[in-house]
Short mmCIF file of C-alpha atoms (C1' of nucleotides) in Angstrom, two decimals:
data_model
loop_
_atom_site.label_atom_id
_atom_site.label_comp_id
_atom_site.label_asym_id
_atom_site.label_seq_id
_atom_site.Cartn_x
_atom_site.Cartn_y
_atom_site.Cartn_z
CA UNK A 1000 11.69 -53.41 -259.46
CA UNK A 1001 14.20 -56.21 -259.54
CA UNK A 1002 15.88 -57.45 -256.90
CA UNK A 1003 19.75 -57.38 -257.25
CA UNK A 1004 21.67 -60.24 -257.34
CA UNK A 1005 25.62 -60.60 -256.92
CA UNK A 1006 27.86 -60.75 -259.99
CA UNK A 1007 31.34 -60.88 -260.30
CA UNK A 1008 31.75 -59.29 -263.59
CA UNK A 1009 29.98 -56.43 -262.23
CA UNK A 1010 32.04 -55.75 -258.68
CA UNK A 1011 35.07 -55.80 -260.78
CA UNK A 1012 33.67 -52.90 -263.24
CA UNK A 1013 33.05 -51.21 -260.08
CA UNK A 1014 36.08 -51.79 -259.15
CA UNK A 1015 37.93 -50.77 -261.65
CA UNK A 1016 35.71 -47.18 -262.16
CA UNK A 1017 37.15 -46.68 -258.76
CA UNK A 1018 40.83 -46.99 -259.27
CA UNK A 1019 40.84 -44.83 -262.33
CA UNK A 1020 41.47 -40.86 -262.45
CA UNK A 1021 39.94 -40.82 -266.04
CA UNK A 1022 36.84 -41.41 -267.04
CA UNK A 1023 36.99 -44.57 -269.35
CA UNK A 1024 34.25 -45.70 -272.31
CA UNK A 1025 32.82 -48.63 -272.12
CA UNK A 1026 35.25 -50.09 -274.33
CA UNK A 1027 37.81 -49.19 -272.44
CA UNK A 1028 35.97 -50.85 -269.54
CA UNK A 1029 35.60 -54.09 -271.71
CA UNK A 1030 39.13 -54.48 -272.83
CA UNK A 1031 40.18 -53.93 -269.23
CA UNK A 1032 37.61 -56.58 -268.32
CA UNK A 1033 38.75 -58.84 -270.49
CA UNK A 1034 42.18 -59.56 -269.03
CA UNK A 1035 40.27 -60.84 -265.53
CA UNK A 1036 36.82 -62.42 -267.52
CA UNK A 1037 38.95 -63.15 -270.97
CA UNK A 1038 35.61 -64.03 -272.62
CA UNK A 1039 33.33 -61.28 -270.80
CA UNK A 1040 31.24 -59.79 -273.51
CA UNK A 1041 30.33 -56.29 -274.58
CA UNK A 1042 27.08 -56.33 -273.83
CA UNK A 1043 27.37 -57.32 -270.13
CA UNK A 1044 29.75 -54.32 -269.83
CA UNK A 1045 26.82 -52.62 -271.24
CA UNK A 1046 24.38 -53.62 -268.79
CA UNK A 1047 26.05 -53.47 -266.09
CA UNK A 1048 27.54 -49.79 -266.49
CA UNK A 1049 23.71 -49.01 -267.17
CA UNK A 1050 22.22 -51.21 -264.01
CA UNK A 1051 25.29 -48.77 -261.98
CA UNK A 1052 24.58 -45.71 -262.86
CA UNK A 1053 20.77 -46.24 -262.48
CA UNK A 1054 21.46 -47.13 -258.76
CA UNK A 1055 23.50 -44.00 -258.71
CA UNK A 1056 26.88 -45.95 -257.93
CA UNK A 1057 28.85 -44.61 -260.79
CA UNK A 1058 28.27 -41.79 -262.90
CA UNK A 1059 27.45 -42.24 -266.55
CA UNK A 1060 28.81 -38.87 -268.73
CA UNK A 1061 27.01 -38.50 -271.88
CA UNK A 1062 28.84 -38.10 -275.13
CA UNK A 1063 31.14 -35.15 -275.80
CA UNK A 1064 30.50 -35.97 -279.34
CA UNK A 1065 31.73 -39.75 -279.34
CA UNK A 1066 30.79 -42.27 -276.70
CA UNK A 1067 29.74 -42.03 -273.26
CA UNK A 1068 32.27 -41.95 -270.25
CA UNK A 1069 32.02 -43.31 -267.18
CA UNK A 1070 33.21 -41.84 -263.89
CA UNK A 1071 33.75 -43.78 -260.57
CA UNK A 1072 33.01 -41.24 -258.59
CA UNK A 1073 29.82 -39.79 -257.57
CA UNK A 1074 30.12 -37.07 -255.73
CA UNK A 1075 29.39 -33.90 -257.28
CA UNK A 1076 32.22 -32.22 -259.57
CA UNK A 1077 32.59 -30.70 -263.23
CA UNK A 1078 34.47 -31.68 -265.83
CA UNK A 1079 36.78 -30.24 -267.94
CA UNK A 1080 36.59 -31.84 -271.41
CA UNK A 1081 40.53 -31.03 -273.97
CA UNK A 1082 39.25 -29.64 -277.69
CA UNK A 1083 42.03 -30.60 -278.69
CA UNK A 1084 42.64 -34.52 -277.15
CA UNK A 1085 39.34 -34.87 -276.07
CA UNK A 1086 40.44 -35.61 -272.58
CA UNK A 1087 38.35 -35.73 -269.68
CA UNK A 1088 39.91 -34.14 -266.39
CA UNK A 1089 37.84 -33.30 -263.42
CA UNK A 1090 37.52 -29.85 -261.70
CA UNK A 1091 37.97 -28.61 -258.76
CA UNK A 1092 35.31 -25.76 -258.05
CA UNK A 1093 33.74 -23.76 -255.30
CA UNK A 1094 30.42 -25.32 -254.17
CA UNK A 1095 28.21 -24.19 -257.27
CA UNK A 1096 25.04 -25.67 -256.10
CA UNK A 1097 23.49 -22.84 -254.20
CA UNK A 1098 24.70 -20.62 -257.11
CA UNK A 1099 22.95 -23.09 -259.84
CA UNK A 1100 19.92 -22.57 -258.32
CA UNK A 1101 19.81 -18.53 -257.47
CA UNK A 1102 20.37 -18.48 -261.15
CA UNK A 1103 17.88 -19.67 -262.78
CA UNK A 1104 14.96 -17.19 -263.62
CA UNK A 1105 11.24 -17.56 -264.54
CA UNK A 1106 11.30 -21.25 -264.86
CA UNK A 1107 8.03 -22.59 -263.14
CA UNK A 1108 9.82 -26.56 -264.02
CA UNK A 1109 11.07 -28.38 -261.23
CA UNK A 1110 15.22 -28.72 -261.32
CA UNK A 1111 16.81 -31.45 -259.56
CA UNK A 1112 20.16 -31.64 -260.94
CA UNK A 1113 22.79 -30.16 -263.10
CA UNK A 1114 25.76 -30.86 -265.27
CA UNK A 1115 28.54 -28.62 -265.61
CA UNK A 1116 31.40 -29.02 -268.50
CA UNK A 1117 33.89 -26.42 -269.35
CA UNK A 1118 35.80 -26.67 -272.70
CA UNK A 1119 39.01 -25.31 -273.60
CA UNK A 1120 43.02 -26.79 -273.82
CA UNK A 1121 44.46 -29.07 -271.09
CA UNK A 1122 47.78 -28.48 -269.63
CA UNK A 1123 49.51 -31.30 -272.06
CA UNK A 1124 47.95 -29.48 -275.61
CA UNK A 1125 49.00 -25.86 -274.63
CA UNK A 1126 52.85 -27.03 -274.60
CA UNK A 1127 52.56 -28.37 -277.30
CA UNK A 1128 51.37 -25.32 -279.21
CA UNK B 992 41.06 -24.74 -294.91
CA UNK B 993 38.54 -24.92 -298.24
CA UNK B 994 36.78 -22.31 -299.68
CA UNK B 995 32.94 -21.71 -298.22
CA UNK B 996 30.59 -22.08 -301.41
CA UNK B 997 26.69 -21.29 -301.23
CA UNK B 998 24.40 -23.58 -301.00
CA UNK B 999 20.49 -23.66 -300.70
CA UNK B 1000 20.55 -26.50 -298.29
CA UNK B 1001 22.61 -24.91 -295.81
CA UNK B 1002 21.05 -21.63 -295.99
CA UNK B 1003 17.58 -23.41 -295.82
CA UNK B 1004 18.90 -25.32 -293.19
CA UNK B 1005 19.92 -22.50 -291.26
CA UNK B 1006 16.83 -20.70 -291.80
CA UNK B 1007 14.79 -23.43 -290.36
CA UNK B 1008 16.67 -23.51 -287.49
CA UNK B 1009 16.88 -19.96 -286.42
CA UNK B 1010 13.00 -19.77 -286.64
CA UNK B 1011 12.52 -23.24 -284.21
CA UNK B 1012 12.63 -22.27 -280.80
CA UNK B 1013 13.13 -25.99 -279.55
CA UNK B 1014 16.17 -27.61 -280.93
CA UNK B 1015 15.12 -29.99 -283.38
CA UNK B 1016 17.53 -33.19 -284.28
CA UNK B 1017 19.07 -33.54 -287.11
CA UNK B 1018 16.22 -35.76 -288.05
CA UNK B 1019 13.49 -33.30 -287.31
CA UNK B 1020 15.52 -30.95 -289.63
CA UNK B 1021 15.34 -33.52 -292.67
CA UNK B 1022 12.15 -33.96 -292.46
CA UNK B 1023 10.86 -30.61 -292.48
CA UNK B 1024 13.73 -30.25 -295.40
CA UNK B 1025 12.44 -32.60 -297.58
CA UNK B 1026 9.44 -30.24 -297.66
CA UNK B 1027 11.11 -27.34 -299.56
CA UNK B 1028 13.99 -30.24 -301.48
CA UNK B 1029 11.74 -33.78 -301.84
CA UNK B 1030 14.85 -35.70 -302.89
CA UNK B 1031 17.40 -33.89 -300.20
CA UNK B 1032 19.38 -36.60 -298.72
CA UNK B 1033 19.93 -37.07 -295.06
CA UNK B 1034 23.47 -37.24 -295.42
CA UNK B 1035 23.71 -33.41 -296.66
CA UNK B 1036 21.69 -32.28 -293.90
CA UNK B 1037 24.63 -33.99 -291.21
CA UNK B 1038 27.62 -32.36 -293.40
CA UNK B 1039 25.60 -28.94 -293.37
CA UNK B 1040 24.58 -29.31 -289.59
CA UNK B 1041 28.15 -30.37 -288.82
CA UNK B 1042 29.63 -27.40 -291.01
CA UNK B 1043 27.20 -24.46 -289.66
CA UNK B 1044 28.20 -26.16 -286.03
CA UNK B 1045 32.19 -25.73 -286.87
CA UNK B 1046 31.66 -21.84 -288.03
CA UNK B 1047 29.71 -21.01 -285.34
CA UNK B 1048 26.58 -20.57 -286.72
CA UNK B 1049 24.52 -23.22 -285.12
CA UNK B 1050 25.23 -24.56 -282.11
CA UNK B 1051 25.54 -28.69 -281.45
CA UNK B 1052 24.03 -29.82 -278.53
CA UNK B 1053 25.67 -33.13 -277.68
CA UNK B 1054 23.73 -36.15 -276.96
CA UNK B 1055 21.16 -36.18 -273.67
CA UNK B 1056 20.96 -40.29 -274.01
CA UNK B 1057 19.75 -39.85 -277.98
CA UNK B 1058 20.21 -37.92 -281.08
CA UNK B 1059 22.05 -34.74 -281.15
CA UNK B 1060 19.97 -31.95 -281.13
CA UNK B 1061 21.11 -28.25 -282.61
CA UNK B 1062 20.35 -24.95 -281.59
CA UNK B 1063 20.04 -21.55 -283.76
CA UNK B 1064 20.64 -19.66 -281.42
CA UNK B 1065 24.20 -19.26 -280.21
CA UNK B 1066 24.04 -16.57 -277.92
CA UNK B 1067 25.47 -18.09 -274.67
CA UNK B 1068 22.11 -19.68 -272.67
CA UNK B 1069 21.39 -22.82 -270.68
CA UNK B 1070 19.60 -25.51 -271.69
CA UNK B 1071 16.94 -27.58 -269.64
CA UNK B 1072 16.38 -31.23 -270.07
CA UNK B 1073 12.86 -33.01 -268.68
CA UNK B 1074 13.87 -36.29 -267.61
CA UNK B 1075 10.13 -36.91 -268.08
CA UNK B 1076 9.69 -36.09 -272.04
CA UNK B 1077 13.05 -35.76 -272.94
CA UNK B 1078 12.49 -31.80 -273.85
CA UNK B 1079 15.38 -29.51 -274.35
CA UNK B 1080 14.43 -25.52 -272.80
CA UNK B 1081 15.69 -22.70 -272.97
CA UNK B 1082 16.59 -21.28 -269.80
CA UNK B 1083 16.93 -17.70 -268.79
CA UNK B 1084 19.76 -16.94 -265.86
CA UNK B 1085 21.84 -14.16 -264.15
CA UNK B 1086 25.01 -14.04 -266.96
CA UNK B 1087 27.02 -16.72 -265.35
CA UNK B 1088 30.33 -15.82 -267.61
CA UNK B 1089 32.35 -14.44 -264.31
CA UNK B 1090 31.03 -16.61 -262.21
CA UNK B 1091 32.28 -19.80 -264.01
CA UNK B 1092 35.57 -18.26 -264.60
CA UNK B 1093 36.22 -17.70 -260.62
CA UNK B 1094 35.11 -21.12 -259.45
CA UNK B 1095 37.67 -23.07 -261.09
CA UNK B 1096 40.50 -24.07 -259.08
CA UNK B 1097 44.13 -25.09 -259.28
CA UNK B 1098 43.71 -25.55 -263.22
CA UNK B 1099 46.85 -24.92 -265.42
CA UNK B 1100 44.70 -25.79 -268.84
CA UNK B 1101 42.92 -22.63 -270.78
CA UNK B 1102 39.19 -22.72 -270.30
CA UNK B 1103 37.07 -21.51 -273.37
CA UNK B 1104 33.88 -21.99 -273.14
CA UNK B 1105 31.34 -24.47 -271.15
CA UNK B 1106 28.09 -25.97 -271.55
CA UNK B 1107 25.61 -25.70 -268.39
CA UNK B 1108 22.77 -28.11 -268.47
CA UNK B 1109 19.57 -28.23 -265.92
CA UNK B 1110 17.71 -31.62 -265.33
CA UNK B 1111 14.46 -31.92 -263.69
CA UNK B 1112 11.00 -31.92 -264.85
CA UNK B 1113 9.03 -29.58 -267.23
CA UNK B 1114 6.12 -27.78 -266.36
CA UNK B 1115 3.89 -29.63 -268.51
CA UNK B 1116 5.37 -33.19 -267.02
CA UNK B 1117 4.81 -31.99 -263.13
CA UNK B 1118 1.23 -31.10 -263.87
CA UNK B 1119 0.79 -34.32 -265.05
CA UNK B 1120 1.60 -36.24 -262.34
"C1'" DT C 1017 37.32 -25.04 -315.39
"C1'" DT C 1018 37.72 -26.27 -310.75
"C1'" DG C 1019 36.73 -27.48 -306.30
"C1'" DG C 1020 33.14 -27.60 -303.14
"C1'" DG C 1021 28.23 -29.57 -302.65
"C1'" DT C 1022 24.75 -33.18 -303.40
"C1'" DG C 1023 22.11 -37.61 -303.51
"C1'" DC C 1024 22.52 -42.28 -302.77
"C1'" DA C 1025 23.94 -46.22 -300.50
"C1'" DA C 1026 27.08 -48.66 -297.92
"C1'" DA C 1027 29.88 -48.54 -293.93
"C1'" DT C 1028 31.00 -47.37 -289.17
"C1'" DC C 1029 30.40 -46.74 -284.46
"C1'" DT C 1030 27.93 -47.17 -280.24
"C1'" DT C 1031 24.54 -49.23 -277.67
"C1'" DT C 1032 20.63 -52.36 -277.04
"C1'" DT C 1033 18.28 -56.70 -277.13
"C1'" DG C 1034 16.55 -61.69 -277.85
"C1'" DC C 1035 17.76 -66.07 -276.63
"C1'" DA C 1036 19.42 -70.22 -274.40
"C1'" DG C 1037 22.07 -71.63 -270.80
"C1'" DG C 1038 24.45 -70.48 -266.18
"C1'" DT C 1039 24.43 -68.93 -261.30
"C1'" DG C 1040 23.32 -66.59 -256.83
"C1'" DT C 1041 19.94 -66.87 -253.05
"C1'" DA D 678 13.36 -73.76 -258.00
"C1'" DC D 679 13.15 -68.99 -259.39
"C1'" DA D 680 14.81 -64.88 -261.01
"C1'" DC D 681 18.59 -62.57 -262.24
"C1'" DC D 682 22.88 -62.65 -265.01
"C1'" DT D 683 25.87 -64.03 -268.77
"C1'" DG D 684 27.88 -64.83 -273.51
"C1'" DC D 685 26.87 -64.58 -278.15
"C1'" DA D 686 25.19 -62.62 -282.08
"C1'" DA D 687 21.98 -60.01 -284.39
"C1'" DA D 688 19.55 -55.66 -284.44
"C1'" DA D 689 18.89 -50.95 -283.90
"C1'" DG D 690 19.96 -46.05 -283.98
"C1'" DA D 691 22.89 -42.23 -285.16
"C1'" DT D 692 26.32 -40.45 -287.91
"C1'" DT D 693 29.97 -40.69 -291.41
"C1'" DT D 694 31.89 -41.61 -295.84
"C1'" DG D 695 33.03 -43.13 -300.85
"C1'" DC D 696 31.57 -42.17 -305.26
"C1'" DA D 697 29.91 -40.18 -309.47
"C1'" DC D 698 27.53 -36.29 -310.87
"C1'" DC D 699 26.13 -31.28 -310.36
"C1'" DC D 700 26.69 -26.42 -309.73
"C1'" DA D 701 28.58 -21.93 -307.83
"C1'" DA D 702 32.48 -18.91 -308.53
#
DNA sequence: TTGGGTGCAAATCTTTTGCAGGTGT
DNA sequence: ACACCTGCAAAAGATTTGCACCCAA
């Protein structure tokens, strides 16, 4: 395996996964990038999203039918994705992991992880309905 | 919102569905299609696949890192994903409706529905290792 | 007859990758 | 110096869409 080496580019994405409540693309990472590396390219945003999540210090959040997300935060929590916006909130919930695996039945696999989403309106749509 | 018309594609595509117990992607499905209509385009087979998906009758399984895959079945279930093979299970569990429901907290949105998804590996993947 | 459905191909969107040069250790 | 990292641009993969023709109702 590689050995990591410093990068600027990549601290800030860090960075900036941290400070936000949302869970940006990685377009949204890129433009934001942009106004500290103003000729940063996509495909280092790319990369270095990827190289994060592999180490497991940001989580990446696979398509909800568009492109991937990517949440600063690690520790375990659902989301809660708008039908209607397409927002991405997260959830607070009782511990689940105990639950997850009491759950499962007849499955001679091996599970090491799970990913919970719940669908349905966020606060903002059902005013405005 | 238009008319429904029949079509042979969509109820073949349906058909082939309901009778797959993995959940093929929409490539897999025009493939196997072009076996019954040689010139069917893949095109058709993403409007029917999308359609069936927006009436209910299939289910969409959002990207796990590649294609879309799509489900027959749309009882409520769990799906399993081998991080190994890249295989999508079925999984059988305790009816988990309630359970979701009561572990949310401090949410003012409307939930709907969610998607549960187990990672891990498959039985045929831990054998081989 | 009319509006939805189809095949075909081009376009779009998202993500990955090859390459040559730059940079951290 | 060596290996990793970057910008750039091209490529790849998945899905959508415009168009002219076809077919179910």
């Amino acid at each position: 395996m590689a050995t990591l080496k410093y990068s600027r580019q990549r601290e800030s994405i860090k960075e900036f996964l941290m400070t936000r409540k949302d869970h940006p693309t990685a377009d949204v990472v890129y433009e934001n990038m942009k106004k500290i590396y103003s000729n940063i390219s996509l495909g280092t945003v790319y990369r270095n999203l990827s190289l994060l999540s592999d180490i497991g210090e940001i989580q990446k959040l696979s398509s909800f039918g568009g492109a991937d997300h990517f949440d600063g935060c690690v520790t375990p929590h659902c989301h809660f994705i708008c039908t209607d916006c397409g927002q991405v909130l997260d959830l607070e919930t009782d511990d689940m992991n105990r639950l997850m695996e009491k759950s499962v039945k007849n499955f001679s696999g091996k599970i090491t992880g799970y990913d919970l989403r719940f669908f349905g309106l966020c606060p903002r749509c059902i005013t405005h309905r």
